[in-house]
GROMACS .gro file of C-alpha atoms in nm:
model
  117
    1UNK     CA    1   9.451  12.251   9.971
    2UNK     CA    2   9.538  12.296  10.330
    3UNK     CA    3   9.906  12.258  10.349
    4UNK     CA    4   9.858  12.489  10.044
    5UNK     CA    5   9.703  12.767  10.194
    6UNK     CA    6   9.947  12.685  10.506
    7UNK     CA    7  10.193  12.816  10.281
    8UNK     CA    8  10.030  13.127  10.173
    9UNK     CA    9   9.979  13.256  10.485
   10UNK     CA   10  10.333  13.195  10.571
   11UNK     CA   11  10.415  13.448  10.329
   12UNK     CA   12  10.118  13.676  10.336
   13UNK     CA   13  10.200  14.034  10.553
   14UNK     CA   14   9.845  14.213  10.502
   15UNK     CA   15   9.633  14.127  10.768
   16UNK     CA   16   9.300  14.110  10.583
   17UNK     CA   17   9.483  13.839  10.343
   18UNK     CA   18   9.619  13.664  10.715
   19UNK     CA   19   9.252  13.665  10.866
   20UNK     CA   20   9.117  13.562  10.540
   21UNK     CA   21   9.333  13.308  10.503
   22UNK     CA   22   9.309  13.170  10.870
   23UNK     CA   23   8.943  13.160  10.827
   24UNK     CA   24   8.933  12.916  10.488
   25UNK     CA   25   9.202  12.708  10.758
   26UNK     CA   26   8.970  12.700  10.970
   27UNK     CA   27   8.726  12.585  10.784
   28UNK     CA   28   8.918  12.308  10.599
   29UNK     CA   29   9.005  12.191  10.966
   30UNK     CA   30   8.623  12.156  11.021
   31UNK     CA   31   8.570  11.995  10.739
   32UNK     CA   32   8.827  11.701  10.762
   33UNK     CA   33   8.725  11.684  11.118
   34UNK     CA   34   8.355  11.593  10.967
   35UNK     CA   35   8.465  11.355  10.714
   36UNK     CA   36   8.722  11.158  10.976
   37UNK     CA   37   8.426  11.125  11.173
   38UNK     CA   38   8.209  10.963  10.938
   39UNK     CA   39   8.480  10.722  10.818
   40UNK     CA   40   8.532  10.631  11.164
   41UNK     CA   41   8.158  10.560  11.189
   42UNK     CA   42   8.181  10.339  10.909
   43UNK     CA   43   8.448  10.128  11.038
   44UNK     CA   44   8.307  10.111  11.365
   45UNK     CA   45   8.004   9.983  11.165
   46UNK     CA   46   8.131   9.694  11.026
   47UNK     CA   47   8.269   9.504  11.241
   48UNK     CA   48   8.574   9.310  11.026
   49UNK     CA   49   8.655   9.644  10.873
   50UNK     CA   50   8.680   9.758  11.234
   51UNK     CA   51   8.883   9.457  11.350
   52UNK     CA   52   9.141   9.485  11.033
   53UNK     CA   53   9.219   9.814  11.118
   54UNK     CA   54   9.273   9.803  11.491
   55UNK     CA   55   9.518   9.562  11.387
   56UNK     CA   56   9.721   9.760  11.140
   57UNK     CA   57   9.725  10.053  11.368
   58UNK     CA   58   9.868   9.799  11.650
   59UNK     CA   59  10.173   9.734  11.382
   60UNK     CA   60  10.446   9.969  11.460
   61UNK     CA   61  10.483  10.192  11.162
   62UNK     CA   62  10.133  10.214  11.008
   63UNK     CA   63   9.961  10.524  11.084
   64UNK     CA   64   9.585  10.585  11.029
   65UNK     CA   65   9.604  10.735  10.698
   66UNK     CA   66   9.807  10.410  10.575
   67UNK     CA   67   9.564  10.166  10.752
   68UNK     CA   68   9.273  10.354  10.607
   69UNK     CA   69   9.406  10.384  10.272
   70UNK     CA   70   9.498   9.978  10.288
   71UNK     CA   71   9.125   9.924  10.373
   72UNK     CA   72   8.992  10.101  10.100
   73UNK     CA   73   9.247  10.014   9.851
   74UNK     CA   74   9.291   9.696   9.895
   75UNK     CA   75   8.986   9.488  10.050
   76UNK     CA   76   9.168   9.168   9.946
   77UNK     CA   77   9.386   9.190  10.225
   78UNK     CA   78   9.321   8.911  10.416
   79UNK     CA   79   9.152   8.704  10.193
   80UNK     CA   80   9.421   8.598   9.986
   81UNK     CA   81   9.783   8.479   9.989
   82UNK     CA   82  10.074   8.733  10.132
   83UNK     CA   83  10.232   8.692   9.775
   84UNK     CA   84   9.927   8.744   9.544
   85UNK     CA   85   9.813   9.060   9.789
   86UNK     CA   86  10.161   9.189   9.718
   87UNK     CA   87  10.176   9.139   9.326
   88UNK     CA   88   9.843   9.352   9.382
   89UNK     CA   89  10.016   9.594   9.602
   90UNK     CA   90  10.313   9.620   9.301
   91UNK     CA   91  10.524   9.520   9.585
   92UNK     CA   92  10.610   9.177   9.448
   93UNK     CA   93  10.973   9.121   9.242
   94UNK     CA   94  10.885   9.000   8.944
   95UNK     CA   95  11.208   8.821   8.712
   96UNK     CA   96  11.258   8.975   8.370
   97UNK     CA   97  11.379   8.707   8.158
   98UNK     CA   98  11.336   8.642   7.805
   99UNK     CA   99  11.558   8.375   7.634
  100UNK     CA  100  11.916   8.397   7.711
  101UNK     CA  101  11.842   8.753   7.885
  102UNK     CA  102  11.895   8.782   8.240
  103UNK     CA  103  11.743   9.053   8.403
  104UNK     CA  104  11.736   9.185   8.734
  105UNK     CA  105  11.366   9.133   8.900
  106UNK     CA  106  11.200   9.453   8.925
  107UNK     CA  107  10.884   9.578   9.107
  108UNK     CA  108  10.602   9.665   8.862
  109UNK     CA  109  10.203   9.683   8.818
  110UNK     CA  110   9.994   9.643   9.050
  111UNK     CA  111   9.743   9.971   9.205
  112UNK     CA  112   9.973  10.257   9.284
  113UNK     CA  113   9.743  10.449   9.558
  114UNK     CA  114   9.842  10.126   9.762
  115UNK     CA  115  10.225  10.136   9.764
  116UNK     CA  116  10.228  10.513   9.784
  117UNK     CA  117  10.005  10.470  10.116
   0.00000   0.00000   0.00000
């Protein structure tokens, strides 16, 4: 909603509709502000939560939003096998073969909110 008003006040010229829309920014800004904050303060309160995602921040290419997403996704990670935590990620090949067909292996399944974070 606020890349979406982003964009309207890219195009708005009246400056009641600008201040208007600045304002409900603004607000959004506070908002996510308040709600980071309290998902920090539940990682920070429990304490393997808060050690699993120090770690996949430390990995180069995983930003806060994935790590976060991972942890609230998937709290398997960790506990299970690389390949069974990525047949639940949909990340895992699986063959397509049925008799004398011969398929290319295709990703498929698993929970989607994980592999688009």
């Amino acid at each position: 909603m606020r890349a979406r008003l982003k964009k309207h006040l890219a195009e708005a010229f009246e400056a009641i509709v600008i201040a208007s829309l600045e304002d409900m920014i603004a607000d959004f800004d506070r908002r996510i502000h308040a709600l980071e904050s309290q998902i920090a303060e539940v990682i920070r309160q429990a304490q393997h939560t808060a050690r699993d995602y120090s770690l996949m921040v430390s990995v180069p290419g995983v930003s806060k939003v994935s790590a976060l997403s991972l942890l609230a996704h998937l709290p398997e990670l960790g506990q299970r096998s690389p390949k069974s935590i990525a047949a639940l990620a949909g990340l895992a090949p699986f063959d397509n073969k049925s008799g004398k067909l011969s398929r290319r292996s295709q990703i498929q399944g698993g929970r989607s909110r994980v592999r688009r974070a």
